[in-house]
Coordinates of C-alpha atoms in Angstrom, one line a residue:
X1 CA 36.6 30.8 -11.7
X2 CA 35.8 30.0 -8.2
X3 CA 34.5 26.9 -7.2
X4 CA 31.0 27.2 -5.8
X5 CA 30.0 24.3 -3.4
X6 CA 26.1 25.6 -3.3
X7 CA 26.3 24.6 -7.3
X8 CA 27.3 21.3 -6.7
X9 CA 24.8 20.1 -3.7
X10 CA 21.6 22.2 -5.9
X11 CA 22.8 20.0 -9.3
X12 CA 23.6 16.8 -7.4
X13 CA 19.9 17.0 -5.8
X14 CA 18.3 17.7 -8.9
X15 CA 19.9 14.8 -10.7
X16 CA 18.7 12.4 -8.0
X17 CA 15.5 14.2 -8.2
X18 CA 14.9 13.6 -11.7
X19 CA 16.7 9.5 -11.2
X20 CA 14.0 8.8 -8.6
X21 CA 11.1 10.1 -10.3
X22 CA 11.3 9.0 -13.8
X23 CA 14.0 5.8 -14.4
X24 CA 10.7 3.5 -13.3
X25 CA 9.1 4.5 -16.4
X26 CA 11.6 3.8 -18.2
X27 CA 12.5 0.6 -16.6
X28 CA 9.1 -0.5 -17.7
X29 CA 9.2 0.1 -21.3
X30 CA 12.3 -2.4 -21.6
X31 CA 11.9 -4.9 -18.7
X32 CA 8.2 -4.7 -18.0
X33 CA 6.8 -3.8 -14.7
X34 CA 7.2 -7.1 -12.8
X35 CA 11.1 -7.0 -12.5
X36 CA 13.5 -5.2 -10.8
X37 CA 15.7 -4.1 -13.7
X38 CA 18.9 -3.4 -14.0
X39 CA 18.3 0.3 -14.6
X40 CA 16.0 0.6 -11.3
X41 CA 18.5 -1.1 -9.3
X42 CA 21.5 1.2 -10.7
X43 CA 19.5 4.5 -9.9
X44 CA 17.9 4.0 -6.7
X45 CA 21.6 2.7 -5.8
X46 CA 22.7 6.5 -7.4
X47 CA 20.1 8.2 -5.6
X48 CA 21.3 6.4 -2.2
X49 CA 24.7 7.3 -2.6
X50 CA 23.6 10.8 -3.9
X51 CA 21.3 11.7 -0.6
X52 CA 24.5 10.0 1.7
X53 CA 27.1 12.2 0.1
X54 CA 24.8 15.2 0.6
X55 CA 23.6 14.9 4.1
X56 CA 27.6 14.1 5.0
X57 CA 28.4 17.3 3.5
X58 CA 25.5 19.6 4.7
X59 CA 24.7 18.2 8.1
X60 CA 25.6 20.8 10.7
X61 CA 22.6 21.6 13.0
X62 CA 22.6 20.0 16.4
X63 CA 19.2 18.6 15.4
X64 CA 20.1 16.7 13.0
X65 CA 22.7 15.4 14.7
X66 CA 20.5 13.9 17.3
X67 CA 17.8 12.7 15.8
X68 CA 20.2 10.9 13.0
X69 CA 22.4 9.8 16.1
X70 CA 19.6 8.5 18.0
X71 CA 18.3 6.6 15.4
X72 CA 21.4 4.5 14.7
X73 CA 21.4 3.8 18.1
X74 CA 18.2 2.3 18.0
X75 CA 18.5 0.6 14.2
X76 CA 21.6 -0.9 16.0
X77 CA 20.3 -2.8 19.0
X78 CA 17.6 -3.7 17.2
X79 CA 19.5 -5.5 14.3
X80 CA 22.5 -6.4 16.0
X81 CA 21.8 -7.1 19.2
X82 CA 17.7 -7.9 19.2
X83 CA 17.3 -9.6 15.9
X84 CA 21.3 -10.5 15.2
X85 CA 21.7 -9.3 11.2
X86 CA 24.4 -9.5 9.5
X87 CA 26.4 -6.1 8.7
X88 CA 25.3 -6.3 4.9
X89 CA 21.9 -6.9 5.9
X90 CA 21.9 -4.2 8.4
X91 CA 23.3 -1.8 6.1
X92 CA 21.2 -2.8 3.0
X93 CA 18.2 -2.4 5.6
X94 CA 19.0 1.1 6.4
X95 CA 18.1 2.4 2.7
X96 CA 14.4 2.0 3.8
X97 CA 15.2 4.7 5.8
X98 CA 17.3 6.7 4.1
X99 CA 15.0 9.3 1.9
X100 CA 13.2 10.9 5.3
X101 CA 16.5 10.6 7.3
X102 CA 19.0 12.5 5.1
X103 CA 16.3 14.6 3.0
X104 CA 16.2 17.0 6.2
X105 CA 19.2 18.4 6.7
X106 CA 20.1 18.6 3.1
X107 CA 17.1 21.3 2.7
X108 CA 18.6 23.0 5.7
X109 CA 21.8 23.8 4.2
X110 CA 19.8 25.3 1.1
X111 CA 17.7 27.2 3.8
X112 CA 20.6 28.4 5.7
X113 CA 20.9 31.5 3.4
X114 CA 18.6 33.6 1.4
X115 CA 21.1 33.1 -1.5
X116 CA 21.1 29.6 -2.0
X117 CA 17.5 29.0 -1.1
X118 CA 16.2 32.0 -3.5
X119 CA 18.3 30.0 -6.3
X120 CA 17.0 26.4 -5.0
X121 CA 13.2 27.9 -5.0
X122 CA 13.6 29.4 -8.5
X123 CA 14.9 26.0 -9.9
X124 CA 12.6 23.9 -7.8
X125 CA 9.6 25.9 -9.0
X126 CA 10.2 25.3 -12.8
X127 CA 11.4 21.7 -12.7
X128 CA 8.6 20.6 -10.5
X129 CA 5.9 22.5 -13.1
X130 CA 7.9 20.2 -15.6
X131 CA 7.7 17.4 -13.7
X132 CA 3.9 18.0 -14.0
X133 CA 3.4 17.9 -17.3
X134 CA 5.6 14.5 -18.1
X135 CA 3.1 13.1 -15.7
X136 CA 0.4 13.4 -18.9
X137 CA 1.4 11.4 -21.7
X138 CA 3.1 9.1 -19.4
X139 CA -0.1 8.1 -17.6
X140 CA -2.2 8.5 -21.0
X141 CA 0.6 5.9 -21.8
X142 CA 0.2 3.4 -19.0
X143 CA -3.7 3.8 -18.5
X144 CA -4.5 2.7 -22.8
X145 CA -1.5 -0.2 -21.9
X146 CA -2.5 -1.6 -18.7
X147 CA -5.8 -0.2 -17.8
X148 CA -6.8 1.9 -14.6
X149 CA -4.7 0.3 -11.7
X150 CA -1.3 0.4 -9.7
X151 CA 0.6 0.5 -12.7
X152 CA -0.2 3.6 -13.7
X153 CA 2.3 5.3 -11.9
X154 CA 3.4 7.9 -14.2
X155 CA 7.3 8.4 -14.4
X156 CA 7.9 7.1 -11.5
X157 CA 7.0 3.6 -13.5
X158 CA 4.5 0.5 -12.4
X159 CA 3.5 0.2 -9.0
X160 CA 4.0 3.4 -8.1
X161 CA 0.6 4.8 -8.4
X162 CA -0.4 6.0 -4.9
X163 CA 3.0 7.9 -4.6
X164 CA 2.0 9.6 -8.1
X165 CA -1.2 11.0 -6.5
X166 CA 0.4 12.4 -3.5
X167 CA 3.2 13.7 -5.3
X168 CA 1.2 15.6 -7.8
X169 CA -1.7 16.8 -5.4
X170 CA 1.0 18.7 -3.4
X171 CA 3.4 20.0 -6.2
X172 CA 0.4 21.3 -8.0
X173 CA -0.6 22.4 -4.7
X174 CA 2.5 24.4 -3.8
X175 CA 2.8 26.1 -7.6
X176 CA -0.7 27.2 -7.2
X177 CA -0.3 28.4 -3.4
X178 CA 1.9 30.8 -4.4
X179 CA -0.4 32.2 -7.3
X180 CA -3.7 32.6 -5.4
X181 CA -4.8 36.1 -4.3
X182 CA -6.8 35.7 -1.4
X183 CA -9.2 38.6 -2.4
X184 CA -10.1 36.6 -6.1
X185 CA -9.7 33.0 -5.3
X186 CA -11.9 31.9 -8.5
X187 CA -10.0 35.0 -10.6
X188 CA -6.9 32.9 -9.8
X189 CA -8.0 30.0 -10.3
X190 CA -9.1 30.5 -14.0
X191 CA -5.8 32.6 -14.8
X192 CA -4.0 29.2 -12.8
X193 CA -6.3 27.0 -14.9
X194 CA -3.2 24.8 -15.9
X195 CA -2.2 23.6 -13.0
X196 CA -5.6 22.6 -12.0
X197 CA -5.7 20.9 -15.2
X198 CA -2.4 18.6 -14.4
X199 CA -4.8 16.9 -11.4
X200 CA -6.3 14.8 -14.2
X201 CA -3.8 11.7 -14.3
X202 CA -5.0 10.6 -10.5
X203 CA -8.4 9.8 -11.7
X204 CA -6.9 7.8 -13.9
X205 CA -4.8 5.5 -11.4
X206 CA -7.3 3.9 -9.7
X207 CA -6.2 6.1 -6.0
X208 CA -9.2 6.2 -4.1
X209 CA -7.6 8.7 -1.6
X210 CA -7.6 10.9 -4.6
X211 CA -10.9 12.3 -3.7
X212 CA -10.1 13.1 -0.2
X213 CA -6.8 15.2 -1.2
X214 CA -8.4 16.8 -4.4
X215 CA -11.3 18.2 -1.2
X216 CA -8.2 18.9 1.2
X217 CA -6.4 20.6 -2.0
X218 CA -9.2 22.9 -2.4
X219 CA -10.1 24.1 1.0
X220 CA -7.1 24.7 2.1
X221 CA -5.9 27.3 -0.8
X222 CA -7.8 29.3 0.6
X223 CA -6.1 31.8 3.0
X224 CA -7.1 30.3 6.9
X225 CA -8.6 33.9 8.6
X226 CA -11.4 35.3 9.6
X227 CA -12.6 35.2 6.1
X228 CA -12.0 31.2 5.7
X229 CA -15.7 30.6 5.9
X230 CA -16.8 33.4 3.4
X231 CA -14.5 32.4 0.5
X232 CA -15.2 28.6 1.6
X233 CA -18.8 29.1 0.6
X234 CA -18.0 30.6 -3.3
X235 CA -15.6 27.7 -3.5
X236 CA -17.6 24.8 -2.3
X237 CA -19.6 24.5 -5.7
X238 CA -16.5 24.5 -7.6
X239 CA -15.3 21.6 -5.8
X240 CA -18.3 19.8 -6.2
X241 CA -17.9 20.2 -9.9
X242 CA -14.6 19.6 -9.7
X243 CA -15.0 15.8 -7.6
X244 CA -18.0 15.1 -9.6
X245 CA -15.7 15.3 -12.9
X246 CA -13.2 13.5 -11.3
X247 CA -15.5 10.4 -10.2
X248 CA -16.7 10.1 -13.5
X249 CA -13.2 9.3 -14.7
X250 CA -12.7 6.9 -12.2
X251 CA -16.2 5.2 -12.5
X252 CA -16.0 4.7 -15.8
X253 CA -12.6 3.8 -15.9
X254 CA -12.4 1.3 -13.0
X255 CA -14.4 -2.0 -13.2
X256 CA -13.1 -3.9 -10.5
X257 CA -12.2 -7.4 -12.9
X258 CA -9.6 -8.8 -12.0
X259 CA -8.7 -7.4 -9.0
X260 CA -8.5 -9.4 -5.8
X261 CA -9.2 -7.9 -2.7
X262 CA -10.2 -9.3 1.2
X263 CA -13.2 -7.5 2.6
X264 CA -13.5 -6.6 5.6
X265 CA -16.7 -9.4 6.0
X266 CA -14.4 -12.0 4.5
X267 CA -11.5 -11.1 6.8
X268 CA -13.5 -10.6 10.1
X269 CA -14.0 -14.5 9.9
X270 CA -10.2 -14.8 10.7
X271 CA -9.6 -12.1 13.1
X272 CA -10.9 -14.7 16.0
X273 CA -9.0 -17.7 14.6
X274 CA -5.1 -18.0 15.1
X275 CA -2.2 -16.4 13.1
X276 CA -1.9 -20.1 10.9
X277 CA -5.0 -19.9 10.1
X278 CA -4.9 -16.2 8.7
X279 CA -1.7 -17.3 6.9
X280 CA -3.2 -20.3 5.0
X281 CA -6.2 -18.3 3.9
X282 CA -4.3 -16.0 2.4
X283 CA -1.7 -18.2 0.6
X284 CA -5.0 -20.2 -0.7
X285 CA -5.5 -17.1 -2.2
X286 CA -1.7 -16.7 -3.7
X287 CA -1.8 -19.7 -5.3
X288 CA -5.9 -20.2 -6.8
X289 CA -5.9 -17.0 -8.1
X290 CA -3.9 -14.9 -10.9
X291 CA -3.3 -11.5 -8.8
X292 CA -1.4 -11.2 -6.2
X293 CA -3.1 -11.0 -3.0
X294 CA -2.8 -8.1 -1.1
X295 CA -4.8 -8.0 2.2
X296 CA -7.1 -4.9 3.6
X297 CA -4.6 -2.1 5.4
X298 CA -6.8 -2.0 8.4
X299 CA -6.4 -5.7 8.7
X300 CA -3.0 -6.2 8.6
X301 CA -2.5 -3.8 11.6
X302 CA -5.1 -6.1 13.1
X303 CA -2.8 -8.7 12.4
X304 CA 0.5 -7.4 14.0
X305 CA -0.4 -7.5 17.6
X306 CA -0.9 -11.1 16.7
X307 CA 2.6 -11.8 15.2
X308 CA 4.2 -10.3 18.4
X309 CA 2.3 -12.2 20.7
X310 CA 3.7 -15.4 18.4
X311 CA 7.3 -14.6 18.6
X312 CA 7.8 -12.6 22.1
X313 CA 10.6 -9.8 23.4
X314 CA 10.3 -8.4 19.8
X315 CA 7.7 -5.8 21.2
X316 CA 10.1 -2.5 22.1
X317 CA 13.1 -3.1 19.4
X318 CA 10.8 -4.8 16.6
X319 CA 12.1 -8.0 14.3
X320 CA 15.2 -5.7 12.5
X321 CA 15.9 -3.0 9.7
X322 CA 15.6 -6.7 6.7
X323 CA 11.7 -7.0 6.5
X324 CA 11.2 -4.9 3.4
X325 CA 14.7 -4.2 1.9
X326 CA 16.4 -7.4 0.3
X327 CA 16.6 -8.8 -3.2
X328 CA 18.4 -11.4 -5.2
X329 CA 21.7 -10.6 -3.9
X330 CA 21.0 -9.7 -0.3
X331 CA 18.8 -12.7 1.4
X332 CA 15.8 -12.5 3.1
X333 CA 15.5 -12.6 6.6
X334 CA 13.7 -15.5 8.4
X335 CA 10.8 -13.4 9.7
X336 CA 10.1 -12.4 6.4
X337 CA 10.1 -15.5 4.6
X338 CA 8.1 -16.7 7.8
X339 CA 5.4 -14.0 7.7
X340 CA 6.0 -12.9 3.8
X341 CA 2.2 -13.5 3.1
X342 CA 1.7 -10.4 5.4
X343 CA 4.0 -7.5 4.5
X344 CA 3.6 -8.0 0.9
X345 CA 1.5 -5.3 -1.2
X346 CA 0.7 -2.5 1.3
X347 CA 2.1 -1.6 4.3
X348 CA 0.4 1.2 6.6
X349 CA 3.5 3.1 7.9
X350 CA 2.6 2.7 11.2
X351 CA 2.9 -1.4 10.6
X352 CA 6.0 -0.8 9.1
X353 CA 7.3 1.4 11.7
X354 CA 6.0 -1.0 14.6
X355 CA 7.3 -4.7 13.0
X356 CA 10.8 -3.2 12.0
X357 CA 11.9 -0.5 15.1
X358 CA 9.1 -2.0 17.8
X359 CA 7.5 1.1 19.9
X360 CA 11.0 3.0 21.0
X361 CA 11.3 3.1 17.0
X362 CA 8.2 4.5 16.5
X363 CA 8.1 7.2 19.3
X364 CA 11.4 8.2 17.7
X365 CA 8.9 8.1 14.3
X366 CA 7.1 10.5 15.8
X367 CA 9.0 12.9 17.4
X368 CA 11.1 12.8 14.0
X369 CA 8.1 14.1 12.2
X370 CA 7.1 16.4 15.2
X371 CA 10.7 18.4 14.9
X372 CA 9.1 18.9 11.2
X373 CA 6.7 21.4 12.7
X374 CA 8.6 22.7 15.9
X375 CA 12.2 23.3 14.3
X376 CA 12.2 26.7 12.2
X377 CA 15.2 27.5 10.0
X378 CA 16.2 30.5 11.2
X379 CA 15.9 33.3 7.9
X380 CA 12.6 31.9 7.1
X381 CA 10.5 31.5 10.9
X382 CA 7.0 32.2 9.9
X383 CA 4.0 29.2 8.9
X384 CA 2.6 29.3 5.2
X385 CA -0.5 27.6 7.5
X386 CA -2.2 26.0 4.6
X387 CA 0.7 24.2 3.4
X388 CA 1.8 22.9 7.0
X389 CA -1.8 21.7 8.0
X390 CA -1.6 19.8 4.2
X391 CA 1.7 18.3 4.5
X392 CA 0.4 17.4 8.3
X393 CA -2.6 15.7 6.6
X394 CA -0.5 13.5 4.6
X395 CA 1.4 12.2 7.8
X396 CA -1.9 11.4 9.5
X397 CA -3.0 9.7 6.2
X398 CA 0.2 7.5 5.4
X399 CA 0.2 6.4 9.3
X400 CA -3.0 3.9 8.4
X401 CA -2.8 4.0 4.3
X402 CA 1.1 3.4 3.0
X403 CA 4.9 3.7 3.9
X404 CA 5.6 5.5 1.3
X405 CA 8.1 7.7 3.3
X406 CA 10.7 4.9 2.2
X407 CA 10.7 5.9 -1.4
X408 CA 13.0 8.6 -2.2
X409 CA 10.6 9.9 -5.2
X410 CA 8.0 10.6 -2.5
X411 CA 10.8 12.1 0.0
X412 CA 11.6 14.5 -3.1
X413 CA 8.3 16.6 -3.3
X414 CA 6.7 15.7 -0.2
X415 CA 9.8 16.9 2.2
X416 CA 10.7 20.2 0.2
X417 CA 7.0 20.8 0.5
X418 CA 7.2 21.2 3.6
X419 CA 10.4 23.1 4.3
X420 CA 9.0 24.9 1.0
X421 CA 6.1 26.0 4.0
X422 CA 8.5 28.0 6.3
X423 CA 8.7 31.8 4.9
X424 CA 9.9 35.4 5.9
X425 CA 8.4 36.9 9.0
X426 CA 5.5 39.6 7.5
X427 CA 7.3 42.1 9.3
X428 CA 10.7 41.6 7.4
X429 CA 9.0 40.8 3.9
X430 CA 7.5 44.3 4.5
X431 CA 10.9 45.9 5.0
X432 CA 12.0 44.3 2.0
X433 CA 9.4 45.8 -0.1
X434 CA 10.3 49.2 1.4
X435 CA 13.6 48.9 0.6
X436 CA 13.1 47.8 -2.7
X437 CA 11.3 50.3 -3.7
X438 CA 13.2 53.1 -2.2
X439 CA 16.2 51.5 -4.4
X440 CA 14.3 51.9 -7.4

């Protein structure tokens, strides 16, 4: 029997697929959801090692090549030479980056031919539908246990409930995509009833920016032509039913005890004071209060400009690849001890981006994320438009609201979403048909 490399890349994916999205729930049942456990830190290690050995044995386009190559360059004279890490700090750092860096070309190998991207899609289709469905019982789980809140994060385990919403507005997304017939949206929708049914756990997480995808989710299944505006007006009421169900959830489920939060009056106070000042406010907070505190997104890219004009020549390379990626083993590095009361909880991704890389890194951020849109694999060189401008939405969003491009169980869905949006030219699915048919 021949060996068959396409075998071993599609089952080596899958496993880290199914180790990054459901080892956290897992994790919490026997170490509770405060504590890195030895189980979380075994898998995501796995999954690490997994999405390195993969990208080392697919990568082969020239793009990859350079944007991979340029990064090091820039994670390296930022942390060696800029912020002077240690090799094992440097290195540990780099995980952060890992998921969105090496996800890329791995998809392009299984989009290089129709073969192994037909037999990716088929087993992509039904382990994401199952993937769905574990998210039920596990929130139901979570949500009687803990209450509405970030610990509701499905099988992805505590803390991970933002991710959970993306992820399961754009798998359901995608599964329905490919069901709807433009000419009976509502038809579709009741036959698809299911997978508008496996929404319900986000209401129950406490995601805010639930109700602005669940709108995008519904607009944009509908076919973007001349049309748009036609069906868009026989769908609007069933979104309106559909939110107003959803807010009830989340109304009556959410009652704000017990949850500590800046707002933006309380915080305006300190925007015209100095960084020590912002600092001992909120570790004040930390220590009178049971919760940890987590300030306002919006303020805490207030508060950057502010931490480079403390510590200056940190504003084109950033303070080093250390801020968010350490643990008991690895130490700390002195920014982040020294500015710990501000990237804990939350990070917007442009804060992240900024603090870690400086602006070179972030240009690179976003001419990374620009290739997403401008490099076509070459079988499949037409736009599913709906899903690009949806996956495009998501960058926008995660820019100001989370980094959750640093967790390999977001990278998972959210990435092969998107390469999941590049499809046969009409012209050449037509042939197909032709030929098919003449065949038969």
């Amino acid at each position: 029997m021949r060996f068959e490399k396409r075998f071993l890349m599609q089952r080596l994916f899958f496993i880290g697929f199914w180790l990054a999205t459901c080892t956290g729930f897992v994790s919490d049942l026997f170490w509770g959801n405060n504590t890195i456990s030895p189980l979380t830190t075994i898998s995501l290690l796995t999954v690490d090692v997994i999405l390195l050995f993969l990208a080392f044995c697919t990568v082969q386009k020239s793009v990859d090549f350079l944007l991979i190559g340029s990064f090091l360059v820039i994670a390296f004279v930022s942390g060696f030479i800029v912020n002077n890490d240690s090799l094992v700090v440097w290195l540990n750092g780099m995980r952060y980056f890992f998921p969105v860096l090496l996800m890329p070309p791995i998809l392009r190998y299984f989009w290089a031919t129709e073969y192994r991207h037909d037999l990716f899609v088929k087993s992509f289709d039904k382990q994401l539908y199952i993937f769905l469905w574990l998210q039920v019982p596990a929130v139901l789980f979570q949500f009687f246990k803990y209450g509405a809140g970030d610990l509701v994060g499905g099988t992805m385990g505590g803390w991970y409930s933002g991710t959970l919403s993306f992820t399961i507005y754009y798998a359901s997304f995608y599964l329905l995509n490919k069901r709807i017939d433009s000419n009976n949206v509502l038809v579709s929708l009741y036959k698809n009833w299911t997978l508008v049914f496996l929404l319900f756990p986000t209401f129950l997480n406490e995601t805010k920016i639930s109700f602005a995808l669940i709108i995008a989710y519904f607009i944009l299944l509908l076919p973007i032509d001349r049309k748009y505006l036609i069906r868009l007006t026989f769908l609007i009421p069933l979104v309106v039913v559909l939110v107003g169900i959803g807010g009830t959830f989340y109304f009556s489920t959410v009652n704000g005890e017990g949850t500590l939060e800046l707002s933006s009056d309380f915080f305006s106070n300190y925007l015209d004071a100095d960084i020590d000042d912002m600092q001992g406010a909120t570790e004040y907070a930390d220590k009178n209060f049971d919760e940890q505190f987590d300030i306002p997104r919006f303020a805490k890219l207030a508060i950057v400009p502010l931490i480079f004009n403390e510590l200056p020549g940190h504003d084109l390379m950033g303070f080093g690849l250390s801020l968010y990626r350490h643990g008991t083993v690895i130490e700390a590095s002195d920014f982040h001890h020294e500015y710990e009361w501000v990237l804990q909880g939350t990070s917007p991704q442009i804060m992240s981006s900024v603090l870690q890389l400086g602006i070179i890194g972030t240009i690179w951020y976003i001419v990374f994320f620009m290739s997403f849109f401008m490099v076509k694999p070459s079988l499949y060189p037409s736009r599913n438009l709906n899903m690009q401008v949806f996956f495009f939405l998501a960058v926008v969003i995660l820019l100001f609201y989370a980094d959750f491009w640093q967790n390999p169980n977001f990278c998972y869905v959210m990435l092969t979403f998107h390469f999941l949006s590049w499809k046969k030219s009409d012209d050449e699915r037509e042939q197909q048909s032709i030929t098919v048919i003449q065949q038969s």
